[in-house]
PDB file of C-alpha atoms in Angstrom:
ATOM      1  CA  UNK A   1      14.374  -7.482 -86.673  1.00 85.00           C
ATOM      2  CA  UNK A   2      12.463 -10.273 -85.167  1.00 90.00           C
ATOM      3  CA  UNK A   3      11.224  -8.990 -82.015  1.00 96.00           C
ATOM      4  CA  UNK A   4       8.181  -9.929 -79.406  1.00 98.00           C
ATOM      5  CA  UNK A   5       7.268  -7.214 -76.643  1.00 98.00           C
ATOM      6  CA  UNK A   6       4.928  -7.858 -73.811  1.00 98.00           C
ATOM      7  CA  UNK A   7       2.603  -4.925 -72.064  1.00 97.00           C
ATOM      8  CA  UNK A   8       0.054  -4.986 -69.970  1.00 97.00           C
ATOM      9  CA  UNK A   9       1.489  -6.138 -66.642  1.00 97.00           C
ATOM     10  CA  UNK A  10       1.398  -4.159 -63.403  1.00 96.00           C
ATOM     11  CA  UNK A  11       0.133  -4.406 -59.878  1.00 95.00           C
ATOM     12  CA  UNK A  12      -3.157  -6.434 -59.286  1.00 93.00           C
ATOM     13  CA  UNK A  13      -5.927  -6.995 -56.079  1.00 89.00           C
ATOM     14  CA  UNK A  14      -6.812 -10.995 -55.874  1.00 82.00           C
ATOM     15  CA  UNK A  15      -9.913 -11.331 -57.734  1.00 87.00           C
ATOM     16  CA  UNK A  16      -8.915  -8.682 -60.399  1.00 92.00           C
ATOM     17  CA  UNK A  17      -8.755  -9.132 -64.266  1.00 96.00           C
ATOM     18  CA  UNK A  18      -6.085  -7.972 -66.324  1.00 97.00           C
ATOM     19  CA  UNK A  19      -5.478  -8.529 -70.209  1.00 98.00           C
ATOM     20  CA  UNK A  20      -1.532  -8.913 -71.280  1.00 98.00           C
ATOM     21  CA  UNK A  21      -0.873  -8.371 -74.507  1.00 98.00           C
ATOM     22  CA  UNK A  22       2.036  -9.481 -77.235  1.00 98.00           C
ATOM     23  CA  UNK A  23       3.221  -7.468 -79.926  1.00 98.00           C
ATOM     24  CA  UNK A  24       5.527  -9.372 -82.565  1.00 97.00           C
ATOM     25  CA  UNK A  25       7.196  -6.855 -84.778  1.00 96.00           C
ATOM     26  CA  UNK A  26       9.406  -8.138 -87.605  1.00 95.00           C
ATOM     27  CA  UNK A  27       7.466 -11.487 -88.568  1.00 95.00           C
ATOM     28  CA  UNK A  28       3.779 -11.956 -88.718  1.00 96.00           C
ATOM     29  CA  UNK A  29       2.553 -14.096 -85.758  1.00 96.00           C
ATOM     30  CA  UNK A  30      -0.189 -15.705 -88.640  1.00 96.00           C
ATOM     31  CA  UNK A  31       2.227 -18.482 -89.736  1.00 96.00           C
ATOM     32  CA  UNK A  32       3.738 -19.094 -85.971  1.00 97.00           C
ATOM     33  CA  UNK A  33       2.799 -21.204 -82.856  1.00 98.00           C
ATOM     34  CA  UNK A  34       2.375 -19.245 -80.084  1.00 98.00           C
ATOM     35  CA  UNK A  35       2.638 -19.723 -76.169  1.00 98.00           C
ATOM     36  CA  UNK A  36       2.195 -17.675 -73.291  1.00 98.00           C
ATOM     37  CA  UNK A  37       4.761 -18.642 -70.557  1.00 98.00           C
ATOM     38  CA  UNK A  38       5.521 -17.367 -66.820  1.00 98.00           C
ATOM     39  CA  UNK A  39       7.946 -17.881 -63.991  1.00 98.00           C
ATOM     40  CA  UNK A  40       7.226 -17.414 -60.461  1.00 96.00           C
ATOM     41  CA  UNK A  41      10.286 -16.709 -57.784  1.00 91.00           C
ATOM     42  CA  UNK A  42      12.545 -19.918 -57.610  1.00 89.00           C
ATOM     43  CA  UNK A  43       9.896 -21.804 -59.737  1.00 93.00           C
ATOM     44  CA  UNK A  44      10.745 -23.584 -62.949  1.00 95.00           C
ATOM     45  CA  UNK A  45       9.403 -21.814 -65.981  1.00 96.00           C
ATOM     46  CA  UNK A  46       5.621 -23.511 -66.848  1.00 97.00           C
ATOM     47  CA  UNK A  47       3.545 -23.039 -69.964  1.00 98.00           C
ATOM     48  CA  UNK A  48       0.349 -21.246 -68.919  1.00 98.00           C
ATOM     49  CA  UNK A  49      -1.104 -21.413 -72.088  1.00 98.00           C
ATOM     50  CA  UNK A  50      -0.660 -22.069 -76.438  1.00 98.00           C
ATOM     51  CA  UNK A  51      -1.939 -21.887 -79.524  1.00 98.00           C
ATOM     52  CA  UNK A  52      -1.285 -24.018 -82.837  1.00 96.00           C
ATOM     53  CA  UNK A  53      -0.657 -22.116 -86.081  1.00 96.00           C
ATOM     54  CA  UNK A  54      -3.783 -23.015 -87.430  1.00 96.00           C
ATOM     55  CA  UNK A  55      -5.453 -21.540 -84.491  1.00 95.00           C
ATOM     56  CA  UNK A  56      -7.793 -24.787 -84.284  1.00 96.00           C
ATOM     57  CA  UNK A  57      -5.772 -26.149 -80.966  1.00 96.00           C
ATOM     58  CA  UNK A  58      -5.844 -24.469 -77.986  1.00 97.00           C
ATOM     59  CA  UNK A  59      -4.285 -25.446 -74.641  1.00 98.00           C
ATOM     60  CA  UNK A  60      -3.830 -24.599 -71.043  1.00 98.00           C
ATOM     61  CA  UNK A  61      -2.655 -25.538 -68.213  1.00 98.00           C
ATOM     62  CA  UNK A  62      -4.737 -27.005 -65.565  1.00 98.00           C
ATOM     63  CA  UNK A  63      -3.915 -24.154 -63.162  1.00 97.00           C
ATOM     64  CA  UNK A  64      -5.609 -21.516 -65.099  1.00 98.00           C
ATOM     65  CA  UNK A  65      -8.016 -23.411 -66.588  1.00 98.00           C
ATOM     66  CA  UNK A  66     -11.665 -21.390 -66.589  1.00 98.00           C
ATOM     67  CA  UNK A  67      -9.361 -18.453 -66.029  1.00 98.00           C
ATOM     68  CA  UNK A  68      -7.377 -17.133 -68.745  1.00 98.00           C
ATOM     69  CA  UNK A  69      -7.913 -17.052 -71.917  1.00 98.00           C
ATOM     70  CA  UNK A  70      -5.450 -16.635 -74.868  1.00 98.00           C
ATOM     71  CA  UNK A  71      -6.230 -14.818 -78.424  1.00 98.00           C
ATOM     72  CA  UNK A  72      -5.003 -13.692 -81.442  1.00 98.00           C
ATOM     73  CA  UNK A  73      -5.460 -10.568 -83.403  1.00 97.00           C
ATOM     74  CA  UNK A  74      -4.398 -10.968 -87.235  1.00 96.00           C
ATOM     75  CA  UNK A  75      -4.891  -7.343 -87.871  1.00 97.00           C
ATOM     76  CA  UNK A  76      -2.892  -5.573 -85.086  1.00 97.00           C
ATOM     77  CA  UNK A  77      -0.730  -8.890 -84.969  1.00 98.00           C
ATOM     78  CA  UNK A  78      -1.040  -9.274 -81.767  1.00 98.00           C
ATOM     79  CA  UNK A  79      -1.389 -12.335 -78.733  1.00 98.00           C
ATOM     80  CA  UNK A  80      -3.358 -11.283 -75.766  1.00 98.00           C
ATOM     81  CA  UNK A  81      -3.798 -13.530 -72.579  1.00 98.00           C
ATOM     82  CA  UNK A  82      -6.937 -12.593 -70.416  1.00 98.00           C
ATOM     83  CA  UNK A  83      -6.721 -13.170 -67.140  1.00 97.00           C
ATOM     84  CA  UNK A  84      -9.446 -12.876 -64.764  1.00 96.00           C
ATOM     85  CA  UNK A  85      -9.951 -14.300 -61.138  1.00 95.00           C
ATOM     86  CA  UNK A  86      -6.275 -13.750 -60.346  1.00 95.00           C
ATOM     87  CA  UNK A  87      -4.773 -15.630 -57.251  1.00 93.00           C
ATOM     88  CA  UNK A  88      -1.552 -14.997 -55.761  1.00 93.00           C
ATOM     89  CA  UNK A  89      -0.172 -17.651 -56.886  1.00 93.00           C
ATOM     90  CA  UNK A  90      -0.840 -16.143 -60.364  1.00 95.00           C
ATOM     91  CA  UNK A  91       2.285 -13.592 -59.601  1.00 96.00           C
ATOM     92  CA  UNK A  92       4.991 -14.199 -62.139  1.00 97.00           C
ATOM     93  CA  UNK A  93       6.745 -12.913 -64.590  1.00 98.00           C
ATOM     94  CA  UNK A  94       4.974 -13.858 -67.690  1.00 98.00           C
ATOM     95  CA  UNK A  95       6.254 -14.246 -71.135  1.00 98.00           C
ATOM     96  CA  UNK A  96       5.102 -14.960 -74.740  1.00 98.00           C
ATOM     97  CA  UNK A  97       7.205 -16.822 -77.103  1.00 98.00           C
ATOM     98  CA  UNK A  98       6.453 -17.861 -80.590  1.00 97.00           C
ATOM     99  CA  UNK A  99       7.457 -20.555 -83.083  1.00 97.00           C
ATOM    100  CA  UNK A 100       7.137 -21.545 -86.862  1.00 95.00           C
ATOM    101  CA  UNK A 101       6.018 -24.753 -86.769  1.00 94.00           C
ATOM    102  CA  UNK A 102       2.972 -26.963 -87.833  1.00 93.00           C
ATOM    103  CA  UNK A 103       3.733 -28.649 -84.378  1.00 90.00           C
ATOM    104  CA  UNK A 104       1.198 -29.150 -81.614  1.00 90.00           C
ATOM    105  CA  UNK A 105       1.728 -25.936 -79.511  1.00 95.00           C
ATOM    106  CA  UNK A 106       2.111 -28.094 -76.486  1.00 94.00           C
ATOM    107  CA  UNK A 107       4.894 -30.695 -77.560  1.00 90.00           C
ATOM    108  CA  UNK A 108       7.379 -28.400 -79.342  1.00 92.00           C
ATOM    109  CA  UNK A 109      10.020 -25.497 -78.991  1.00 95.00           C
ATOM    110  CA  UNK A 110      10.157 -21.875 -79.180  1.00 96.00           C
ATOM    111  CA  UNK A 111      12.330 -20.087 -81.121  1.00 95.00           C
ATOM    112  CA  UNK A 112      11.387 -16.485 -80.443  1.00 96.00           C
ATOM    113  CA  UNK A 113      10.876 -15.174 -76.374  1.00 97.00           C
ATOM    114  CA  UNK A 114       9.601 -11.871 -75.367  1.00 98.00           C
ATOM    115  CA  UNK A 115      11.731 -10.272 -71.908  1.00 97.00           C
ATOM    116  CA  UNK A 116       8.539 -10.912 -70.127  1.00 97.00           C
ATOM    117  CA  UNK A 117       5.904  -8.702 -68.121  1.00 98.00           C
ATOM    118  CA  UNK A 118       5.547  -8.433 -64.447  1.00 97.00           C
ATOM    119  CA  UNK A 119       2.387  -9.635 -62.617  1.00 97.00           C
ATOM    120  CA  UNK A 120       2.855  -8.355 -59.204  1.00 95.00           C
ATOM    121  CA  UNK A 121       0.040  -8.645 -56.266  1.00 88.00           C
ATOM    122  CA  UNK A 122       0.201  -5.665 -54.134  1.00 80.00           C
ATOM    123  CA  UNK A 123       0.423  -5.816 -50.199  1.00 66.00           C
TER     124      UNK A 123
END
């Protein structure tokens, strides 16, 4: 089965790094676009961050820009999202999503969603 699955989430200090990683199983995320997404309480789902499938394009949004960094792992096929010098406004839930396409990452749509990590800032 085609499946995506998201770890790495959990409760965070602002100023604190975490790394979020996607595991497709199923498919091999080689031949696929690939996005990281998130969704804040009543906020519209944004696009944090993608990459094309020739991994030559890479794109972010201007929120996280300097910030986060997405990457791909052929080997453990795997998409992680680094996240360092977290805000609060960083707390979503954050999902990665993946496409077969030739597309560019930022101007196309995903076929294949992960249920999405928690990033929660504690009290």
């Amino acid at each position: 089965q085609l499946q995506l699955v998201e770890s790495g989430g959990g409760l965070v200090q602002p100023w604190e790094s975490l790394r979020l990683s996607c595991a497709a199983s199923g498919f091999i995320l080689d031949y696929y676009v690939i996005a990281w997404f998130r969704q804040a309480a009543v906020k519209e789902r944004e696009r944090v961050s993608c990459i094309n499938r020739s991994r030559t394009y890479i794109n972010y949004a201007d929120s996280v820009k300097g910030r986060f960094t997405i990457s791909t792992d052929s080997a453990k096929n795997t998409v992680d999202l680094q996240m360092n010098s977290l805000k609060p406004e960083d707390t979503a839930v954050y999902y990665c999503a993946a496409v077969s396409s030739y597309g560019l990452c930022t101007a196309i749509k995903y076929d294949f969603w992960g249920r999405g990590t928690q990033v929660t800032f504690s009290s």
